[in-house]
Amino acid sequence: MAFAGALLGYCCLMVVLGILRIPFRCPPCLLLESALNILIGLGYIPCLAFYFLKLQEVYNSQTCQDRQQMYSSKGIQGYSCGMSGTDIAGGLFGVIGIIIFPFGAILAIRAFRRVQQLKQGPQGALQLLEVLLNILVLVCVVSSFVSLSGFSSASAGFAGGSLSLDTMSYPFQGTELQLVRDLDQKFSIERAPLLYGSLAVSLGLGALTLGIMIGNARLHSRFWILLEIIFSIIAAAAYLAGTAVYLHFVLQINRTDLCKQRAQLYARNGFTWMNCEVSGTDGAAAFFGLVLVVFYTASTVLAALQWKRIERLDE
């Protein structure tokens, strides 16, 4: 309900902005809409997976079986422990959302290109990709931190809700449970600087890139072109250094005795994926960081060429 309600509010807001012709007055709004639509479409995939996995878990629980038997004993057959028609319908509409929102992103990009065709060169599309890549870096870093936090993060998340360690399946017991909690907490503390540093870089550079893009769309002056050149050089250097530092500390943390002891403890319980190798999300974050280095360098070249064209026109 929270997810669907938030999306309903977002769609209504986009309709109101369209009626007020805000995208025509400020075309970068279309780029923001496109980015949000892509994220929403991708976000539907894990949400649907979680939805059906949680439903299956509830229907397989002993509580549901006892409830079904109680209703059946009274001759009521409408409370079985199986997927209902509304559950399936919700999943189908979610699949439609996976298709519709990316399609809306494509339409928003086409509308932006149509509005900006005479105003702006290829920098706008390139800067849109830079904003999206910054978001992907952010998602990968957060996903890496959460997935590598272990079962301690899960128990902390369920502590304030209706579930607890007594009602959920937990692989560790007794002193082993306390040990894995301590190791998870120490490991998360060691990785915390990577999380907060990456958040600052990706959010900061993403917001500044969006600001430069909006400025170039509204103000065509040498000042903004020069500002874009300086910013792109700084951003490329920052991501190159940041990616190197990120991988260095990830490898350094993975070589510690803490990581090895934690990996052995998880491996004894069958969780071999919790090892001391570079995770896929860490590798993806580094890859997107290097792609951003290339893109910011390309933005620098394009802005410099635009500067030269303006100089030739002034002559």
mmCIF file of C-alpha atoms in Angstrom:
data_model
loop_
_atom_site.group_PDB
_atom_site.id
_atom_site.type_symbol
_atom_site.label_atom_id
_atom_site.label_comp_id
_atom_site.label_asym_id
_atom_site.label_seq_id
_atom_site.Cartn_x
_atom_site.Cartn_y
_atom_site.Cartn_z
ATOM 1 C CA MET A 1 0.000 0.000 0.000
ATOM 2 C CA ALA A 2 2.827 2.409 0.818
ATOM 3 C CA PHE A 3 4.649 1.648 -2.443
ATOM 4 C CA ALA A 4 1.519 1.905 -4.595
ATOM 5 C CA GLY A 5 0.333 5.048 -2.803
ATOM 6 C CA ALA A 6 3.667 6.774 -3.352
ATOM 7 C CA LEU A 7 3.604 5.860 -7.060
ATOM 8 C CA LEU A 8 0.030 7.120 -7.374
ATOM 9 C CA GLY A 9 1.069 10.462 -5.872
ATOM 10 C CA TYR A 10 4.057 10.643 -8.218
ATOM 11 C CA CYS A 11 1.906 9.940 -11.304
ATOM 12 C CA CYS A 12 -0.647 12.559 -10.254
ATOM 13 C CA LEU A 13 2.160 15.076 -9.772
ATOM 14 C CA MET A 14 3.495 14.389 -13.274
ATOM 15 C CA VAL A 15 -0.001 14.915 -14.714
ATOM 16 C CA VAL A 16 -0.342 18.256 -12.897
ATOM 17 C CA LEU A 17 3.095 19.405 -14.115
ATOM 18 C CA GLY A 18 2.131 18.474 -17.654
ATOM 19 C CA ILE A 19 -1.124 20.429 -17.442
ATOM 20 C CA LEU A 20 0.799 23.470 -16.181
ATOM 21 C CA ARG A 21 3.288 23.040 -19.079
ATOM 22 C CA ILE A 22 6.209 22.930 -16.649
ATOM 23 C CA PRO A 23 8.237 20.481 -18.802
ATOM 24 C CA PHE A 24 7.975 22.902 -21.734
ATOM 25 C CA ARG A 25 9.305 25.769 -19.614
ATOM 26 C CA CYS A 26 11.941 23.589 -17.925
ATOM 27 C CA PRO A 27 12.859 20.650 -20.229
ATOM 28 C CA PRO A 28 15.279 18.994 -17.719
ATOM 29 C CA CYS A 29 12.180 18.038 -15.738
ATOM 30 C CA LEU A 30 11.622 15.464 -18.463
ATOM 31 C CA LEU A 31 15.059 14.000 -17.787
ATOM 32 C CA LEU A 32 14.275 13.741 -14.091
ATOM 33 C CA GLU A 33 10.976 12.070 -14.935
ATOM 34 C CA SER A 34 12.788 9.624 -17.217
ATOM 35 C CA ALA A 35 15.311 8.733 -14.507
ATOM 36 C CA LEU A 36 12.566 8.196 -11.934
ATOM 37 C CA ASN A 37 10.560 6.031 -14.345
ATOM 38 C CA ILE A 38 13.569 3.804 -14.984
ATOM 39 C CA LEU A 39 14.218 3.416 -11.257
ATOM 40 C CA ILE A 40 10.553 2.663 -10.575
ATOM 41 C CA GLY A 41 10.444 0.071 -13.358
ATOM 42 C CA LEU A 42 13.568 -1.622 -12.006
ATOM 43 C CA GLY A 43 12.289 -1.324 -8.437
ATOM 44 C CA TYR A 44 9.147 -3.263 -9.313
ATOM 45 C CA ILE A 45 11.231 -6.393 -9.953
ATOM 46 C CA PRO A 46 12.584 -6.939 -6.400
ATOM 47 C CA CYS A 47 9.287 -5.718 -4.949
ATOM 48 C CA LEU A 48 7.330 -8.354 -6.843
ATOM 49 C CA ALA A 49 9.840 -11.030 -5.885
ATOM 50 C CA PHE A 50 9.594 -10.068 -2.211
ATOM 51 C CA TYR A 51 5.791 -9.896 -2.447
ATOM 52 C CA PHE A 52 5.360 -13.428 -3.755
ATOM 53 C CA LEU A 53 8.100 -14.932 -1.578
ATOM 54 C CA LYS A 54 6.490 -13.406 1.500
ATOM 55 C CA LEU A 55 3.051 -14.600 0.420
ATOM 56 C CA GLN A 56 4.388 -18.124 -0.065
ATOM 57 C CA GLU A 57 6.030 -17.998 3.349
ATOM 58 C CA VAL A 58 2.760 -16.909 4.977
ATOM 59 C CA TYR A 59 0.699 -19.544 3.156
ATOM 60 C CA ASN A 60 3.162 -22.274 4.154
ATOM 61 C CA SER A 61 3.161 -21.272 7.807
ATOM 62 C CA GLN A 62 1.531 -23.406 10.482
ATOM 63 C CA THR A 63 -0.759 -20.516 11.411
ATOM 64 C CA CYS A 64 -2.304 -20.522 7.936
ATOM 65 C CA GLN A 65 -2.725 -24.305 7.984
ATOM 66 C CA ASP A 66 -4.462 -24.209 11.375
ATOM 67 C CA ARG A 67 -6.681 -21.355 10.190
ATOM 68 C CA GLN A 68 -7.652 -23.269 7.048
ATOM 69 C CA GLN A 69 -8.530 -26.380 9.044
ATOM 70 C CA MET A 70 -10.645 -24.345 11.475
ATOM 71 C CA TYR A 71 -12.655 -22.734 8.677
ATOM 72 C CA SER A 72 -12.974 -26.048 6.820
ATOM 73 C CA SER A 73 -14.367 -27.720 9.932
ATOM 74 C CA LYS A 74 -17.190 -25.160 9.856
ATOM 75 C CA GLY A 75 -17.895 -25.804 6.183
ATOM 76 C CA ILE A 76 -16.277 -22.566 4.946
ATOM 77 C CA GLN A 77 -14.018 -23.214 1.953
ATOM 78 C CA GLY A 78 -12.933 -19.677 0.994
ATOM 79 C CA TYR A 79 -9.876 -19.467 3.266
ATOM 80 C CA SER A 80 -7.367 -21.864 1.728
ATOM 81 C CA CYS A 81 -3.587 -21.484 1.970
ATOM 82 C CA GLY A 82 -3.036 -20.768 -1.702
ATOM 83 C CA MET A 83 -2.632 -17.817 -3.992
ATOM 84 C CA SER A 84 -5.882 -15.912 -4.363
ATOM 85 C CA GLY A 85 -7.097 -14.199 -7.503
ATOM 86 C CA THR A 86 -6.306 -10.782 -6.058
ATOM 87 C CA ASP A 87 -2.741 -11.876 -5.270
ATOM 88 C CA ILE A 88 -2.240 -12.992 -8.864
ATOM 89 C CA ALA A 89 -3.878 -9.826 -10.202
ATOM 90 C CA GLY A 90 -1.567 -7.689 -8.093
ATOM 91 C CA GLY A 91 1.413 -9.542 -9.541
ATOM 92 C CA LEU A 92 0.160 -9.100 -13.113
ATOM 93 C CA PHE A 93 -0.339 -5.370 -12.621
ATOM 94 C CA GLY A 94 3.166 -5.208 -11.175
ATOM 95 C CA VAL A 95 4.541 -6.867 -14.319
ATOM 96 C CA ILE A 96 2.659 -4.287 -16.379
ATOM 97 C CA GLY A 97 4.322 -1.588 -14.267
ATOM 98 C CA ILE A 98 7.748 -3.035 -15.136
ATOM 99 C CA ILE A 99 6.879 -2.478 -18.799
ATOM 100 C CA ILE A 100 4.939 0.797 -18.577
ATOM 101 C CA PHE A 101 7.372 2.888 -16.535
ATOM 102 C CA PRO A 102 10.456 2.254 -18.742
ATOM 103 C CA PHE A 103 8.237 2.966 -21.759
ATOM 104 C CA GLY A 104 7.283 6.263 -20.115
ATOM 105 C CA ALA A 105 11.003 6.977 -19.632
ATOM 106 C CA ILE A 106 11.587 6.505 -23.371
ATOM 107 C CA LEU A 107 8.719 8.879 -24.187
ATOM 108 C CA ALA A 108 10.089 11.477 -21.737
ATOM 109 C CA ILE A 109 13.528 11.310 -23.379
ATOM 110 C CA ARG A 110 11.963 11.701 -26.824
ATOM 111 C CA ALA A 111 9.982 14.710 -25.606
ATOM 112 C CA PHE A 112 13.128 16.249 -24.129
ATOM 113 C CA ARG A 113 15.040 15.781 -27.377
ATOM 114 C CA ARG A 114 12.179 17.348 -29.313
ATOM 115 C CA VAL A 115 12.061 20.414 -27.057
ATOM 116 C CA GLN A 116 15.827 20.808 -26.807
ATOM 117 C CA GLN A 117 16.787 19.934 -30.376
ATOM 118 C CA LEU A 118 17.514 23.550 -31.276
ATOM 119 C CA LYS A 119 18.750 24.608 -27.857
ATOM 120 C CA GLN A 120 21.296 22.086 -26.789
ATOM 121 C CA GLY A 121 23.785 19.634 -28.283
ATOM 122 C CA PRO A 122 24.550 16.064 -27.213
ATOM 123 C CA GLN A 123 25.686 17.265 -23.764
ATOM 124 C CA GLY A 124 22.129 16.991 -22.435
ATOM 125 C CA ALA A 125 21.805 13.284 -23.216
ATOM 126 C CA LEU A 126 25.314 12.617 -21.924
ATOM 127 C CA GLN A 127 24.618 14.450 -18.675
ATOM 128 C CA LEU A 128 21.392 12.474 -18.276
ATOM 129 C CA LEU A 129 23.425 9.272 -18.499
ATOM 130 C CA GLU A 130 25.853 10.677 -15.934
ATOM 131 C CA VAL A 131 22.994 11.344 -13.514
ATOM 132 C CA LEU A 132 21.646 7.815 -14.035
ATOM 133 C CA LEU A 133 25.100 6.292 -13.524
ATOM 134 C CA ASN A 134 25.529 8.246 -10.293
ATOM 135 C CA ILE A 135 22.241 6.767 -9.134
ATOM 136 C CA LEU A 136 23.417 3.282 -10.104
ATOM 137 C CA VAL A 137 26.640 3.774 -8.131
ATOM 138 C CA LEU A 138 24.539 4.809 -5.144
ATOM 139 C CA VAL A 139 22.275 1.750 -5.484
ATOM 140 C CA CYS A 140 25.224 -0.652 -5.828
ATOM 141 C CA VAL A 141 27.050 0.747 -2.800
ATOM 142 C CA VAL A 142 23.964 0.622 -0.573
ATOM 143 C CA SER A 143 23.085 -2.882 -1.808
ATOM 144 C CA SER A 144 26.628 -4.061 -1.102
ATOM 145 C CA PHE A 145 26.566 -2.708 2.437
ATOM 146 C CA VAL A 146 23.149 -4.221 3.204
ATOM 147 C CA SER A 147 23.880 -7.624 1.664
ATOM 148 C CA LEU A 148 27.249 -7.931 3.418
ATOM 149 C CA SER A 149 25.892 -6.806 6.789
ATOM 150 C CA GLY A 150 24.778 -10.379 7.423
ATOM 151 C CA PHE A 151 21.947 -11.585 9.611
ATOM 152 C CA SER A 152 22.503 -8.866 12.183
ATOM 153 C CA SER A 153 20.898 -6.300 9.882
ATOM 154 C CA ALA A 154 17.946 -8.633 9.359
ATOM 155 C CA SER A 155 17.417 -9.136 13.069
ATOM 156 C CA ALA A 156 17.709 -5.397 13.691
ATOM 157 C CA GLY A 157 15.162 -4.670 10.989
ATOM 158 C CA PHE A 158 12.675 -7.173 12.380
ATOM 159 C CA ALA A 159 13.181 -6.126 15.987
ATOM 160 C CA GLY A 160 10.773 -3.224 15.778
ATOM 161 C CA GLY A 161 8.128 -5.079 13.770
ATOM 162 C CA SER A 162 5.815 -7.979 14.265
ATOM 163 C CA LEU A 163 8.567 -10.521 13.611
ATOM 164 C CA SER A 164 11.345 -11.462 15.968
ATOM 165 C CA LEU A 165 14.073 -14.056 16.194
ATOM 166 C CA ASP A 166 11.595 -16.400 17.824
ATOM 167 C CA THR A 167 9.147 -16.287 14.904
ATOM 168 C CA MET A 168 11.568 -16.325 11.959
ATOM 169 C CA SER A 169 13.900 -19.063 10.747
ATOM 170 C CA TYR A 170 17.392 -18.239 11.986
ATOM 171 C CA PRO A 171 20.465 -20.353 11.181
ATOM 172 C CA PHE A 172 22.493 -19.487 14.303
ATOM 173 C CA GLN A 173 21.770 -20.391 17.900
ATOM 174 C CA GLY A 174 23.307 -19.841 21.338
ATOM 175 C CA THR A 175 26.887 -18.633 21.559
ATOM 176 C CA GLU A 176 27.252 -18.904 17.783
ATOM 177 C CA LEU A 177 24.420 -16.400 17.378
ATOM 178 C CA GLN A 178 26.122 -13.909 19.692
ATOM 179 C CA LEU A 179 29.444 -14.417 17.903
ATOM 180 C CA VAL A 180 27.983 -13.793 14.448
ATOM 181 C CA ARG A 181 26.242 -10.665 15.743
ATOM 182 C CA ASP A 182 29.522 -9.298 17.066
ATOM 183 C CA LEU A 183 31.387 -10.113 13.853
ATOM 184 C CA ASP A 184 28.660 -8.611 11.680
ATOM 185 C CA GLN A 185 28.635 -5.435 13.732
ATOM 186 C CA LYS A 186 32.418 -5.030 13.560
ATOM 187 C CA PHE A 187 32.443 -5.781 9.831
ATOM 188 C CA SER A 188 29.691 -3.231 9.186
ATOM 189 C CA ILE A 189 31.592 -0.605 11.169
ATOM 190 C CA GLU A 190 34.694 -1.202 9.062
ATOM 191 C CA ARG A 191 32.685 -0.799 5.851
ATOM 192 C CA ALA A 192 30.718 2.228 7.081
ATOM 193 C CA PRO A 193 33.266 4.820 5.803
ATOM 194 C CA LEU A 194 32.996 3.286 2.322
ATOM 195 C CA LEU A 195 29.209 3.629 2.451
ATOM 196 C CA TYR A 196 29.086 7.228 3.668
ATOM 197 C CA GLY A 197 31.955 8.369 1.455
ATOM 198 C CA SER A 198 30.365 6.828 -1.637
ATOM 199 C CA LEU A 199 26.989 8.330 -0.744
ATOM 200 C CA ALA A 200 28.533 11.788 -0.476
ATOM 201 C CA VAL A 201 30.360 11.482 -3.805
ATOM 202 C CA SER A 202 27.515 9.957 -5.840
ATOM 203 C CA LEU A 203 24.794 12.206 -4.415
ATOM 204 C CA GLY A 204 26.930 15.329 -4.604
ATOM 205 C CA LEU A 205 28.204 14.823 -8.134
ATOM 206 C CA GLY A 206 24.812 13.607 -9.333
ATOM 207 C CA ALA A 207 23.076 16.707 -7.969
ATOM 208 C CA LEU A 208 25.747 19.021 -9.418
ATOM 209 C CA THR A 209 25.504 17.288 -12.795
ATOM 210 C CA LEU A 210 21.756 17.823 -12.779
ATOM 211 C CA GLY A 211 22.309 21.476 -11.877
ATOM 212 C CA ILE A 212 24.797 21.959 -14.714
ATOM 213 C CA MET A 213 22.370 20.307 -17.113
ATOM 214 C CA ILE A 214 19.515 22.594 -16.056
ATOM 215 C CA GLY A 215 21.780 25.634 -16.246
ATOM 216 C CA ASN A 216 22.890 24.804 -19.781
ATOM 217 C CA ALA A 217 19.281 24.281 -20.817
ATOM 218 C CA ARG A 218 18.171 27.687 -19.536
ATOM 219 C CA LEU A 219 21.269 29.872 -19.826
ATOM 220 C CA HIS A 220 23.482 29.658 -22.918
ATOM 221 C CA SER A 221 26.584 31.594 -21.920
ATOM 222 C CA ARG A 222 30.327 31.166 -21.761
ATOM 223 C CA PHE A 223 30.135 31.125 -17.995
ATOM 224 C CA TRP A 224 28.070 27.933 -17.930
ATOM 225 C CA ILE A 225 30.255 26.286 -20.569
ATOM 226 C CA LEU A 226 33.397 27.131 -18.593
ATOM 227 C CA LEU A 227 31.724 25.937 -15.409
ATOM 228 C CA GLU A 228 30.814 22.659 -17.129
ATOM 229 C CA ILE A 229 34.397 22.141 -18.313
ATOM 230 C CA ILE A 230 35.834 22.713 -14.838
ATOM 231 C CA PHE A 231 33.187 20.556 -13.162
ATOM 232 C CA SER A 232 33.589 17.666 -15.634
ATOM 233 C CA ILE A 233 37.361 17.615 -15.124
ATOM 234 C CA ILE A 234 36.954 17.602 -11.335
ATOM 235 C CA ALA A 235 34.223 14.929 -11.484
ATOM 236 C CA ALA A 236 36.290 12.644 -13.734
ATOM 237 C CA ALA A 237 39.308 12.979 -11.440
ATOM 238 C CA ALA A 238 37.139 12.461 -8.350
ATOM 239 C CA TYR A 239 35.589 9.256 -9.681
ATOM 240 C CA LEU A 240 38.927 7.906 -10.863
ATOM 241 C CA ALA A 241 40.506 8.477 -7.452
ATOM 242 C CA GLY A 242 37.346 7.445 -5.616
ATOM 243 C CA THR A 243 37.039 4.140 -7.455
ATOM 244 C CA ALA A 244 40.677 3.322 -6.735
ATOM 245 C CA VAL A 245 40.276 4.188 -3.040
ATOM 246 C CA TYR A 246 37.013 2.215 -2.801
ATOM 247 C CA LEU A 247 38.541 -0.952 -4.254
ATOM 248 C CA HIS A 248 41.687 -0.533 -2.136
ATOM 249 C CA PHE A 249 39.735 -0.440 1.114
ATOM 250 C CA VAL A 250 37.387 -3.239 0.015
ATOM 251 C CA LEU A 251 40.386 -5.501 -0.640
ATOM 252 C CA GLN A 252 42.046 -4.385 2.591
ATOM 253 C CA ILE A 253 38.940 -5.190 4.651
ATOM 254 C CA ASN A 254 38.514 -8.547 2.905
ATOM 255 C CA ARG A 255 42.086 -9.535 3.882
ATOM 256 C CA THR A 256 41.503 -8.978 7.610
ATOM 257 C CA ASP A 257 41.184 -11.813 10.120
ATOM 258 C CA LEU A 258 37.747 -10.476 11.014
ATOM 259 C CA CYS A 259 36.454 -11.130 7.499
ATOM 260 C CA LYS A 260 38.040 -14.594 7.358
ATOM 261 C CA GLN A 261 36.617 -15.626 10.729
ATOM 262 C CA ARG A 262 33.188 -14.342 9.712
ATOM 263 C CA ALA A 263 33.337 -16.170 6.373
ATOM 264 C CA GLN A 264 34.251 -19.443 8.087
ATOM 265 C CA LEU A 265 31.361 -19.076 10.522
ATOM 266 C CA TYR A 266 28.873 -18.505 7.725
ATOM 267 C CA ALA A 267 30.361 -21.295 5.598
ATOM 268 C CA ARG A 268 29.840 -23.818 8.429
ATOM 269 C CA ASN A 269 26.132 -23.050 8.216
ATOM 270 C CA GLY A 270 25.964 -23.345 4.432
ATOM 271 C CA PHE A 271 26.239 -19.656 3.515
ATOM 272 C CA THR A 272 29.264 -19.885 1.245
ATOM 273 C CA TRP A 273 28.378 -16.656 -0.587
ATOM 274 C CA MET A 274 29.374 -14.643 2.506
ATOM 275 C CA ASN A 275 33.074 -14.877 1.690
ATOM 276 C CA CYS A 276 36.074 -12.538 1.587
ATOM 277 C CA GLU A 277 36.089 -11.982 -2.155
ATOM 278 C CA VAL A 278 35.029 -8.808 -3.926
ATOM 279 C CA SER A 279 31.239 -8.990 -4.155
ATOM 280 C CA GLY A 280 29.333 -8.451 -7.366
ATOM 281 C CA THR A 281 27.793 -5.219 -6.073
ATOM 282 C CA ASP A 282 31.237 -3.829 -5.181
ATOM 283 C CA GLY A 283 32.490 -4.741 -8.634
ATOM 284 C CA ALA A 284 29.431 -3.140 -10.244
ATOM 285 C CA ALA A 285 29.944 0.071 -8.258
ATOM 286 C CA ALA A 286 33.580 0.228 -9.391
ATOM 287 C CA PHE A 287 32.596 -0.492 -12.998
ATOM 288 C CA PHE A 288 29.988 2.284 -13.054
ATOM 289 C CA GLY A 289 32.547 4.601 -11.468
ATOM 290 C CA LEU A 290 35.007 3.951 -14.294
ATOM 291 C CA VAL A 291 32.252 4.444 -16.875
ATOM 292 C CA LEU A 292 31.539 7.802 -15.255
ATOM 293 C CA VAL A 293 35.203 8.743 -15.664
ATOM 294 C CA VAL A 294 34.830 8.144 -19.410
ATOM 295 C CA PHE A 295 31.547 10.038 -19.599
ATOM 296 C CA TYR A 296 32.787 13.074 -17.653
ATOM 297 C CA THR A 297 35.865 13.158 -19.880
ATOM 298 C CA ALA A 298 33.598 13.108 -22.945
ATOM 299 C CA SER A 299 31.555 15.938 -21.441
ATOM 300 C CA THR A 300 34.751 17.952 -21.028
ATOM 301 C CA VAL A 301 35.653 17.445 -24.692
ATOM 302 C CA LEU A 302 32.157 18.362 -25.920
ATOM 303 C CA ALA A 303 32.033 21.481 -23.762
ATOM 304 C CA ALA A 304 35.464 22.553 -25.033
ATOM 305 C CA LEU A 305 34.305 22.091 -28.639
ATOM 306 C CA GLN A 306 31.210 24.174 -27.888
ATOM 307 C CA TRP A 307 33.444 26.897 -26.427
ATOM 308 C CA LYS A 308 35.475 26.956 -29.625
ATOM 309 C CA ARG A 309 32.343 27.209 -31.760
ATOM 310 C CA ILE A 310 31.166 30.225 -29.792
ATOM 311 C CA GLU A 311 34.560 31.865 -30.168
ATOM 312 C CA ARG A 312 34.441 31.375 -33.945
ATOM 313 C CA LEU A 313 30.950 32.876 -34.090
ATOM 314 C CA ASP A 314 32.086 35.903 -32.074
ATOM 315 C CA GLU A 315 34.925 36.502 -34.479
#
